[in-house]
């Protein structure tokens, strides 16, 4: 086995839990244009059983990202899946939003419908804990695509779930540099203390960082494939990309927007989508220029265990085929 053949599906204590049927996930997100694509992929992929959506302040305030999550769920016809609001701020630091990319609403561009999907009255962290406890050990995968505040709080509130969660597959970080600073990616920089807790807990963690997600560019050809589906969810997706693309071009000079968050969901649905390498990741929390950096060791200097998995390459064709098929499936739902 080469170091890029690390399979993605470990359970507690490293047990491989590959088995038939879709992977049960909780999507913890901060919609967010690319979070919306993660919701659509989770809804439409046959490889995913979406068990709950929890929201966390990040791209915008908790109120706004939660409204956006409910609106996307309404567009996708998601019913019977709890949607619950989680943390309104990072563990220690003040909230910093990403209006430069996602706009004042957190999902500027398309007109959003009034949500018809109810808001679960429980706190999002309680929904994470209760859902994990209610399912067989090793069956629930946590997929965070925003700051890791809720995941860290869940691990502290209910340490027993750390051994029950199959794995944490997160969008965040990167070993080749950041996007908010030269060193730090937004989700990690938003709450480095939470990231430190999550990467340091005794559950399997897979980091799908910018090294992978900057390969998931929604080019005009991809947008055209989505538009050709000719359905309401497809039209919504195209409108998201139009705004997201303009903002990414203005803010970071991208010719096409990187659709970060569904890369994590896609990896859970099919390990072939992202090549992984074993590594050890530490979170920088005090550096003047490096706070929020995911310091990634692929060698194991000083004998440190390579206890994390880090995405290194995206199978672009497979990813976009999965993403577009999922949007099509939503239309048929
Ligand atoms: O850095 C990209 C990440 O930050 C994505 O999850 C995006 O939605 C924002 O949350
Ligand atoms: Ca996000």
mmCIF file of C-alpha atoms and ligand atoms in Angstrom:
data_model
loop_
_atom_site.group_PDB
_atom_site.id
_atom_site.type_symbol
_atom_site.label_atom_id
_atom_site.label_comp_id
_atom_site.label_asym_id
_atom_site.label_seq_id
_atom_site.Cartn_x
_atom_site.Cartn_y
_atom_site.Cartn_z
ATOM 1 C CA UNK A 1 0.000 0.000 0.000
ATOM 2 C CA UNK A 2 1.491 3.365 -0.969
ATOM 3 C CA UNK A 3 0.951 6.339 1.275
ATOM 4 C CA UNK A 4 -1.716 7.629 -1.085
ATOM 5 C CA UNK A 5 -3.702 4.433 -0.790
ATOM 6 C CA UNK A 6 -4.889 5.257 2.690
ATOM 7 C CA UNK A 7 -8.565 4.304 2.667
ATOM 8 C CA UNK A 8 -10.910 6.972 3.976
ATOM 9 C CA UNK A 9 -13.272 4.882 6.030
ATOM 10 C CA UNK A 10 -11.899 4.169 9.476
ATOM 11 C CA UNK A 11 -14.030 3.723 12.525
ATOM 12 C CA UNK A 12 -13.092 4.104 16.186
ATOM 13 C CA UNK A 13 -9.803 2.387 17.023
ATOM 14 C CA UNK A 14 -8.923 2.352 13.337
ATOM 15 C CA UNK A 15 -11.435 -0.364 12.426
ATOM 16 C CA UNK A 16 -12.321 -0.240 8.749
ATOM 17 C CA UNK A 17 -16.060 0.123 8.608
ATOM 18 C CA UNK A 18 -16.578 -0.120 4.914
ATOM 19 C CA UNK A 19 -19.823 -1.799 4.273
ATOM 20 C CA UNK A 20 -22.838 -1.692 1.979
ATOM 21 C CA UNK A 21 -25.259 1.144 1.911
ATOM 22 C CA UNK A 22 -25.037 4.921 2.223
ATOM 23 C CA UNK A 23 -22.917 6.668 4.844
ATOM 24 C CA UNK A 24 -24.922 8.359 7.596
ATOM 25 C CA UNK A 25 -23.730 11.918 8.153
ATOM 26 C CA UNK A 26 -24.410 15.053 10.139
ATOM 27 C CA UNK A 27 -23.593 18.135 8.073
ATOM 28 C CA UNK A 28 -22.428 21.042 10.259
ATOM 29 C CA UNK A 29 -22.305 24.108 8.044
ATOM 30 C CA UNK A 30 -22.343 27.898 7.631
ATOM 31 C CA UNK A 31 -24.263 28.503 4.345
ATOM 32 C CA UNK A 32 -22.509 29.968 2.409
ATOM 33 C CA UNK A 33 -22.681 29.335 -1.328
ATOM 34 C CA UNK A 34 -20.466 26.257 -1.256
ATOM 35 C CA UNK A 35 -22.197 24.939 1.863
ATOM 36 C CA UNK A 36 -25.380 24.991 -0.239
ATOM 37 C CA UNK A 37 -23.658 22.687 -2.738
ATOM 38 C CA UNK A 38 -22.696 20.422 0.168
ATOM 39 C CA UNK A 39 -26.359 20.257 1.207
ATOM 40 C CA UNK A 40 -27.417 19.492 -2.384
ATOM 41 C CA UNK A 41 -24.814 16.740 -2.696
ATOM 42 C CA UNK A 42 -25.821 15.238 0.649
ATOM 43 C CA UNK A 43 -29.460 15.315 -0.441
ATOM 44 C CA UNK A 44 -28.986 13.913 -3.911
ATOM 45 C CA UNK A 45 -26.132 11.435 -3.536
ATOM 46 C CA UNK A 46 -27.088 7.754 -3.156
ATOM 47 C CA UNK A 47 -23.949 7.353 -1.073
ATOM 48 C CA UNK A 48 -25.152 9.685 1.687
ATOM 49 C CA UNK A 49 -27.891 9.351 4.296
ATOM 50 C CA UNK A 50 -28.298 12.890 5.665
ATOM 51 C CA UNK A 51 -29.320 12.518 9.303
ATOM 52 C CA UNK A 52 -29.147 16.161 10.478
ATOM 53 C CA UNK A 53 -28.055 19.650 9.446
ATOM 54 C CA UNK A 54 -26.558 21.867 12.136
ATOM 55 C CA UNK A 55 -25.461 25.445 11.609
ATOM 56 C CA UNK A 56 -22.590 27.468 13.011
ATOM 57 C CA UNK A 57 -21.733 31.150 12.737
ATOM 58 C CA UNK A 58 -19.014 31.634 10.153
ATOM 59 C CA UNK A 59 -19.643 32.968 6.677
ATOM 60 C CA UNK A 60 -22.346 35.071 8.280
ATOM 61 C CA UNK A 61 -24.139 35.372 11.623
ATOM 62 C CA UNK A 62 -25.890 32.341 13.056
ATOM 63 C CA UNK A 63 -29.288 33.804 12.258
ATOM 64 C CA UNK A 64 -28.379 34.336 8.607
ATOM 65 C CA UNK A 65 -26.644 30.997 7.981
ATOM 66 C CA UNK A 66 -29.514 29.159 9.668
ATOM 67 C CA UNK A 67 -32.094 30.937 7.533
ATOM 68 C CA UNK A 68 -29.994 30.091 4.478
ATOM 69 C CA UNK A 69 -29.749 26.425 5.463
ATOM 70 C CA UNK A 70 -33.520 26.210 5.832
ATOM 71 C CA UNK A 71 -34.017 27.943 2.473
ATOM 72 C CA UNK A 72 -31.685 25.496 0.715
ATOM 73 C CA UNK A 73 -33.437 22.576 2.409
ATOM 74 C CA UNK A 74 -36.738 23.995 1.146
ATOM 75 C CA UNK A 75 -35.432 24.211 -2.428
ATOM 76 C CA UNK A 76 -34.070 20.653 -2.150
ATOM 77 C CA UNK A 77 -37.270 19.215 -0.717
ATOM 78 C CA UNK A 78 -35.444 17.979 2.366
ATOM 79 C CA UNK A 79 -37.990 16.775 4.921
ATOM 80 C CA UNK A 80 -37.692 14.719 8.076
ATOM 81 C CA UNK A 81 -34.116 15.916 8.670
ATOM 82 C CA UNK A 82 -33.593 18.035 11.811
ATOM 83 C CA UNK A 83 -32.102 21.477 11.137
ATOM 84 C CA UNK A 84 -30.786 23.098 14.290
ATOM 85 C CA UNK A 85 -28.808 26.246 15.046
ATOM 86 C CA UNK A 86 -25.568 25.852 16.958
ATOM 87 C CA UNK A 87 -22.934 28.259 18.178
ATOM 88 C CA UNK A 88 -23.370 31.976 17.499
ATOM 89 C CA UNK A 89 -19.679 32.756 18.036
ATOM 90 C CA UNK A 90 -16.283 31.063 18.232
ATOM 91 C CA UNK A 91 -15.128 29.587 21.546
ATOM 92 C CA UNK A 92 -12.823 32.467 22.420
ATOM 93 C CA UNK A 93 -12.353 34.907 19.565
ATOM 94 C CA UNK A 94 -14.906 37.381 18.152
ATOM 95 C CA UNK A 95 -16.962 36.315 15.134
ATOM 96 C CA UNK A 96 -15.533 37.337 11.768
ATOM 97 C CA UNK A 97 -17.809 36.812 8.754
ATOM 98 C CA UNK A 98 -16.988 36.477 5.048
ATOM 99 C CA UNK A 99 -19.228 39.077 3.431
ATOM 100 C CA UNK A 100 -16.511 39.704 0.850
ATOM 101 C CA UNK A 101 -17.254 36.281 -0.599
ATOM 102 C CA UNK A 102 -20.808 35.425 0.438
ATOM 103 C CA UNK A 103 -22.404 38.878 0.706
ATOM 104 C CA UNK A 104 -24.461 40.534 3.434
ATOM 105 C CA UNK A 105 -26.991 37.704 3.602
ATOM 106 C CA UNK A 106 -24.384 34.962 3.492
ATOM 107 C CA UNK A 107 -25.959 33.681 0.285
ATOM 108 C CA UNK A 108 -26.356 36.738 -1.961
ATOM 109 C CA UNK A 109 -27.338 36.198 -5.579
ATOM 110 C CA UNK A 110 -30.389 33.964 -5.888
ATOM 111 C CA UNK A 111 -33.748 34.964 -4.444
ATOM 112 C CA UNK A 112 -34.286 32.589 -1.536
ATOM 113 C CA UNK A 113 -37.736 31.154 -0.776
ATOM 114 C CA UNK A 114 -39.348 31.595 2.590
ATOM 115 C CA UNK A 115 -38.283 28.422 4.429
ATOM 116 C CA UNK A 116 -40.982 25.779 4.797
ATOM 117 C CA UNK A 117 -38.610 23.475 6.654
ATOM 118 C CA UNK A 118 -39.005 23.937 10.442
ATOM 119 C CA UNK A 119 -36.167 24.878 12.766
ATOM 120 C CA UNK A 120 -35.525 22.211 15.380
ATOM 121 C CA UNK A 121 -35.784 23.926 18.798
ATOM 122 C CA UNK A 122 -32.779 22.055 20.173
ATOM 123 C CA UNK A 123 -29.282 23.548 20.107
ATOM 124 C CA UNK A 124 -27.240 22.185 17.215
ATOM 125 C CA UNK A 125 -24.656 20.717 19.568
ATOM 126 C CA UNK A 126 -27.403 18.787 21.375
ATOM 127 C CA UNK A 127 -28.644 17.465 18.020
ATOM 128 C CA UNK A 128 -25.125 16.239 17.208
ATOM 129 C CA UNK A 129 -24.755 14.523 20.589
ATOM 130 C CA UNK A 130 -28.247 13.006 20.638
ATOM 131 C CA UNK A 131 -28.021 11.772 17.049
ATOM 132 C CA UNK A 132 -24.656 10.091 17.617
ATOM 133 C CA UNK A 133 -25.827 8.495 20.867
ATOM 134 C CA UNK A 134 -29.027 7.226 19.219
ATOM 135 C CA UNK A 135 -27.197 5.335 16.469
ATOM 136 C CA UNK A 136 -24.889 2.291 16.605
ATOM 137 C CA UNK A 137 -21.299 3.145 17.464
ATOM 138 C CA UNK A 138 -19.254 3.791 14.371
ATOM 139 C CA UNK A 139 -22.222 4.607 12.132
ATOM 140 C CA UNK A 140 -22.328 8.411 12.114
ATOM 141 C CA UNK A 141 -19.782 10.542 10.262
ATOM 142 C CA UNK A 142 -19.507 14.229 11.158
ATOM 143 C CA UNK A 143 -18.953 16.487 8.136
ATOM 144 C CA UNK A 144 -18.155 20.044 9.260
ATOM 145 C CA UNK A 145 -17.907 22.640 6.488
ATOM 146 C CA UNK A 146 -17.642 25.767 8.630
ATOM 147 C CA UNK A 147 -15.762 26.784 11.776
ATOM 148 C CA UNK A 148 -15.366 23.811 14.122
ATOM 149 C CA UNK A 149 -17.075 25.431 17.127
ATOM 150 C CA UNK A 150 -20.038 23.024 17.296
ATOM 151 C CA UNK A 151 -17.859 19.950 16.856
ATOM 152 C CA UNK A 152 -15.500 21.033 19.620
ATOM 153 C CA UNK A 153 -18.397 21.826 21.945
ATOM 154 C CA UNK A 154 -19.950 18.417 21.256
ATOM 155 C CA UNK A 155 -16.690 16.659 22.109
ATOM 156 C CA UNK A 156 -16.407 18.614 25.373
ATOM 157 C CA UNK A 157 -20.107 18.346 26.327
ATOM 158 C CA UNK A 158 -20.266 14.610 25.603
ATOM 159 C CA UNK A 159 -16.830 12.987 25.507
ATOM 160 C CA UNK A 160 -18.495 9.599 25.009
ATOM 161 C CA UNK A 161 -19.409 10.505 21.426
ATOM 162 C CA UNK A 162 -15.732 10.755 20.438
ATOM 163 C CA UNK A 163 -15.534 6.966 20.562
ATOM 164 C CA UNK A 164 -18.919 6.517 18.881
ATOM 165 C CA UNK A 165 -18.371 8.753 15.844
ATOM 166 C CA UNK A 166 -17.112 6.835 12.812
ATOM 167 C CA UNK A 167 -14.929 9.724 11.676
ATOM 168 C CA UNK A 168 -14.795 13.476 11.179
ATOM 169 C CA UNK A 169 -14.327 14.530 7.549
ATOM 170 C CA UNK A 170 -13.950 18.304 7.498
ATOM 171 C CA UNK A 171 -13.510 21.000 4.917
ATOM 172 C CA UNK A 172 -10.877 23.331 6.291
ATOM 173 C CA UNK A 173 -7.215 24.157 6.511
ATOM 174 C CA UNK A 174 -4.565 23.245 3.997
ATOM 175 C CA UNK A 175 -0.873 22.394 3.995
ATOM 176 C CA UNK A 176 -0.027 24.660 1.082
ATOM 177 C CA UNK A 177 -1.159 27.992 2.523
ATOM 178 C CA UNK A 178 -4.319 29.830 3.424
ATOM 179 C CA UNK A 179 -6.973 32.047 1.870
ATOM 180 C CA UNK A 180 -7.688 34.621 4.582
ATOM 181 C CA UNK A 181 -3.989 35.002 5.362
ATOM 182 C CA UNK A 182 -0.964 33.487 3.693
ATOM 183 C CA UNK A 183 -1.041 30.790 6.379
ATOM 184 C CA UNK A 184 -4.668 30.314 7.437
ATOM 185 C CA UNK A 185 -7.878 29.074 5.830
ATOM 186 C CA UNK A 186 -11.177 30.685 6.879
ATOM 187 C CA UNK A 187 -12.847 27.807 8.792
ATOM 188 C CA UNK A 188 -9.771 27.131 10.917
ATOM 189 C CA UNK A 189 -8.837 30.783 11.446
ATOM 190 C CA UNK A 190 -12.405 31.593 12.518
ATOM 191 C CA UNK A 191 -11.993 29.337 15.571
ATOM 192 C CA UNK A 192 -8.464 27.943 16.011
ATOM 193 C CA UNK A 193 -9.180 26.832 19.576
ATOM 194 C CA UNK A 194 -12.083 24.708 18.354
ATOM 195 C CA UNK A 195 -9.910 23.251 15.599
ATOM 196 C CA UNK A 196 -7.238 22.390 18.174
ATOM 197 C CA UNK A 197 -9.836 20.443 20.180
ATOM 198 C CA UNK A 198 -11.213 18.625 17.133
ATOM 199 C CA UNK A 199 -7.841 17.587 15.675
ATOM 200 C CA UNK A 200 -6.668 16.562 19.173
ATOM 201 C CA UNK A 201 -9.622 14.341 20.044
ATOM 202 C CA UNK A 202 -9.371 10.552 19.750
ATOM 203 C CA UNK A 203 -11.601 10.173 16.681
ATOM 204 C CA UNK A 204 -10.375 9.717 13.102
ATOM 205 C CA UNK A 205 -10.025 13.127 11.411
ATOM 206 C CA UNK A 206 -9.699 13.679 7.679
ATOM 207 C CA UNK A 207 -8.809 17.191 6.521
ATOM 208 C CA UNK A 208 -10.088 18.217 3.092
ATOM 209 C CA UNK A 209 -8.248 21.487 2.720
ATOM 210 C CA UNK A 210 -7.599 24.142 0.117
ATOM 211 C CA UNK A 211 -4.994 21.893 -1.514
ATOM 212 C CA UNK A 212 -7.943 19.780 -2.664
ATOM 213 C CA UNK A 213 -10.796 22.282 -2.880
ATOM 214 C CA UNK A 214 -8.906 24.745 -5.062
ATOM 215 C CA UNK A 215 -9.072 21.968 -7.666
ATOM 216 C CA UNK A 216 -12.906 22.024 -7.515
ATOM 217 C CA UNK A 217 -13.329 25.023 -9.795
ATOM 218 C CA UNK A 218 -16.830 25.634 -11.156
ATOM 219 C CA UNK A 219 -15.786 26.579 -14.676
ATOM 220 C CA UNK A 220 -18.255 27.927 -17.263
ATOM 221 C CA UNK A 221 -18.403 24.407 -18.713
ATOM 222 C CA UNK A 222 -19.479 23.013 -15.350
ATOM 223 C CA UNK A 223 -22.068 25.766 -14.918
ATOM 224 C CA UNK A 224 -23.411 24.980 -18.380
ATOM 225 C CA UNK A 225 -23.735 21.267 -17.518
ATOM 226 C CA UNK A 226 -25.729 22.214 -14.435
ATOM 227 C CA UNK A 227 -27.907 24.715 -16.334
ATOM 228 C CA UNK A 228 -28.645 22.068 -18.969
ATOM 229 C CA UNK A 229 -30.484 20.047 -16.295
ATOM 230 C CA UNK A 230 -33.245 22.620 -16.745
ATOM 231 C CA UNK A 231 -34.720 22.304 -13.247
ATOM 232 C CA UNK A 232 -35.364 24.660 -10.356
ATOM 233 C CA UNK A 233 -32.556 23.288 -8.131
ATOM 234 C CA UNK A 234 -30.198 23.501 -11.117
ATOM 235 C CA UNK A 235 -31.175 27.113 -11.787
ATOM 236 C CA UNK A 236 -30.574 27.883 -8.100
ATOM 237 C CA UNK A 237 -27.145 26.290 -8.292
ATOM 238 C CA UNK A 238 -26.236 28.337 -11.358
ATOM 239 C CA UNK A 239 -27.319 31.557 -9.675
ATOM 240 C CA UNK A 240 -25.194 30.669 -6.663
ATOM 241 C CA UNK A 241 -22.196 30.164 -8.930
ATOM 242 C CA UNK A 242 -22.726 33.439 -10.741
ATOM 243 C CA UNK A 243 -22.499 35.471 -7.524
ATOM 244 C CA UNK A 244 -19.844 33.238 -5.933
ATOM 245 C CA UNK A 245 -17.729 33.505 -9.084
ATOM 246 C CA UNK A 246 -17.908 37.298 -9.258
ATOM 247 C CA UNK A 247 -16.937 37.648 -5.600
ATOM 248 C CA UNK A 248 -14.093 35.134 -5.821
ATOM 249 C CA UNK A 249 -12.769 36.885 -8.893
ATOM 250 C CA UNK A 250 -12.842 40.297 -7.212
ATOM 251 C CA UNK A 251 -11.524 39.117 -3.857
ATOM 252 C CA UNK A 252 -8.907 36.552 -4.832
ATOM 253 C CA UNK A 253 -8.503 36.726 -8.605
ATOM 254 C CA UNK A 254 -9.965 33.302 -9.369
ATOM 255 C CA UNK A 255 -11.117 32.766 -12.954
ATOM 256 C CA UNK A 256 -13.669 30.253 -11.623
ATOM 257 C CA UNK A 257 -14.881 29.811 -8.005
ATOM 258 C CA UNK A 258 -13.569 26.900 -5.894
ATOM 259 C CA UNK A 259 -16.574 25.021 -4.537
ATOM 260 C CA UNK A 260 -14.960 23.882 -1.297
ATOM 261 C CA UNK A 261 -17.532 22.215 0.930
ATOM 262 C CA UNK A 262 -19.038 19.453 -1.222
ATOM 263 C CA UNK A 263 -15.529 17.995 -1.599
ATOM 264 C CA UNK A 264 -15.796 16.713 1.981
ATOM 265 C CA UNK A 265 -19.241 15.209 1.395
ATOM 266 C CA UNK A 266 -18.067 13.642 -1.877
ATOM 267 C CA UNK A 267 -15.151 11.945 -0.124
ATOM 268 C CA UNK A 268 -17.545 10.332 2.360
ATOM 269 C CA UNK A 269 -19.795 9.159 -0.480
ATOM 270 C CA UNK A 270 -16.902 7.718 -2.511
ATOM 271 C CA UNK A 271 -13.302 7.495 -1.168
ATOM 272 C CA UNK A 272 -12.056 7.520 -4.761
ATOM 273 C CA UNK A 273 -12.872 11.237 -5.077
ATOM 274 C CA UNK A 274 -9.979 12.480 -2.942
ATOM 275 C CA UNK A 275 -6.522 10.921 -2.600
ATOM 276 C CA UNK A 276 -5.407 10.952 1.032
ATOM 277 C CA UNK A 277 -2.068 10.801 2.809
ATOM 278 C CA UNK A 278 -1.397 10.029 6.457
ATOM 279 C CA UNK A 279 -0.099 13.029 8.387
ATOM 280 C CA UNK A 280 -0.146 14.792 11.734
ATOM 281 C CA UNK A 281 -1.809 18.205 11.918
ATOM 282 C CA UNK A 282 -1.354 20.794 14.630
ATOM 283 C CA UNK A 283 -3.210 24.109 14.785
ATOM 284 C CA UNK A 284 -1.172 27.277 15.247
ATOM 285 C CA UNK A 285 -2.940 29.489 17.804
ATOM 286 C CA UNK A 286 -0.438 32.172 18.781
ATOM 287 C CA UNK A 287 1.626 33.134 15.732
ATOM 288 C CA UNK A 288 1.541 36.785 14.708
ATOM 289 C CA UNK A 289 1.444 35.816 11.050
ATOM 290 C CA UNK A 290 0.529 32.139 11.311
ATOM 291 C CA UNK A 291 -2.443 31.851 13.665
ATOM 292 C CA UNK A 292 -4.993 29.437 12.152
ATOM 293 C CA UNK A 293 -2.373 27.551 10.169
ATOM 294 C CA UNK A 294 -2.824 23.772 9.894
ATOM 295 C CA UNK A 295 0.782 22.769 10.441
ATOM 296 C CA UNK A 296 0.944 19.477 8.527
ATOM 297 C CA UNK A 297 3.677 16.860 9.073
ATOM 298 C CA UNK A 298 3.701 14.046 6.510
ATOM 299 C CA UNK A 299 6.919 12.544 7.890
ATOM 300 C CA UNK A 300 6.381 12.110 11.628
ATOM 301 C CA UNK A 301 9.248 14.221 12.863
ATOM 302 C CA UNK A 302 10.352 13.241 16.338
ATOM 303 C CA UNK A 303 8.359 10.038 16.077
ATOM 304 C CA UNK A 304 4.966 11.769 16.113
ATOM 305 C CA UNK A 305 2.176 9.444 14.952
ATOM 306 C CA UNK A 306 0.640 10.179 11.553
ATOM 307 C CA UNK A 307 -2.832 9.973 13.069
ATOM 308 C CA UNK A 308 -4.740 12.199 10.651
ATOM 309 C CA UNK A 309 -5.582 11.858 6.973
ATOM 310 C CA UNK A 310 -5.045 14.794 4.639
ATOM 311 C CA UNK A 311 -6.492 15.231 1.167
ATOM 312 C CA UNK A 312 -3.884 15.825 -1.517
ATOM 313 C CA UNK A 313 -5.640 15.454 -4.856
ATOM 314 C CA UNK A 314 -9.194 15.686 -6.228
ATOM 315 C CA UNK A 315 -10.558 13.436 -8.945
ATOM 316 C CA UNK A 316 -12.198 16.391 -10.698
ATOM 317 C CA UNK A 317 -14.223 14.416 -13.228
ATOM 318 C CA UNK A 318 -15.612 12.063 -10.614
ATOM 319 C CA UNK A 319 -16.369 14.948 -8.248
ATOM 320 C CA UNK A 320 -18.309 16.994 -10.774
ATOM 321 C CA UNK A 321 -20.125 13.939 -12.154
ATOM 322 C CA UNK A 322 -21.258 13.181 -8.585
ATOM 323 C CA UNK A 323 -22.219 16.811 -7.910
ATOM 324 C CA UNK A 324 -24.231 17.219 -11.108
ATOM 325 C CA UNK A 325 -25.908 13.827 -10.746
ATOM 326 C CA UNK A 326 -26.942 14.813 -7.221
ATOM 327 C CA UNK A 327 -28.527 18.067 -8.409
ATOM 328 C CA UNK A 328 -30.359 16.102 -11.104
ATOM 329 C CA UNK A 329 -31.563 13.588 -8.514
ATOM 330 C CA UNK A 330 -32.942 16.394 -6.342
ATOM 331 C CA UNK A 331 -35.022 17.510 -9.287
ATOM 332 C CA UNK A 332 -36.492 14.055 -9.538
ATOM 333 C CA UNK A 333 -37.248 13.919 -5.811
HETATM 334 O O1 LIG B 1 -12.214 28.624 3.202
HETATM 335 C C1 LIG B 1 -13.374 28.075 2.607
HETATM 336 C C2 LIG B 1 -14.385 27.721 3.651
HETATM 337 O O2 LIG B 1 -14.758 28.899 4.376
HETATM 338 C C3 LIG B 1 -15.701 27.181 3.062
HETATM 339 O O3 LIG B 1 -16.287 26.298 3.968
HETATM 340 C C4 LIG B 1 -16.548 28.416 2.936
HETATM 341 O O4 LIG B 1 -17.948 28.136 2.968
HETATM 342 C C5 LIG B 1 -16.143 29.180 4.164
HETATM 343 O O5 LIG B 1 -16.902 28.657 5.251
HETATM 344 CA CA1 LIG B 2 -18.571 26.665 4.709
#
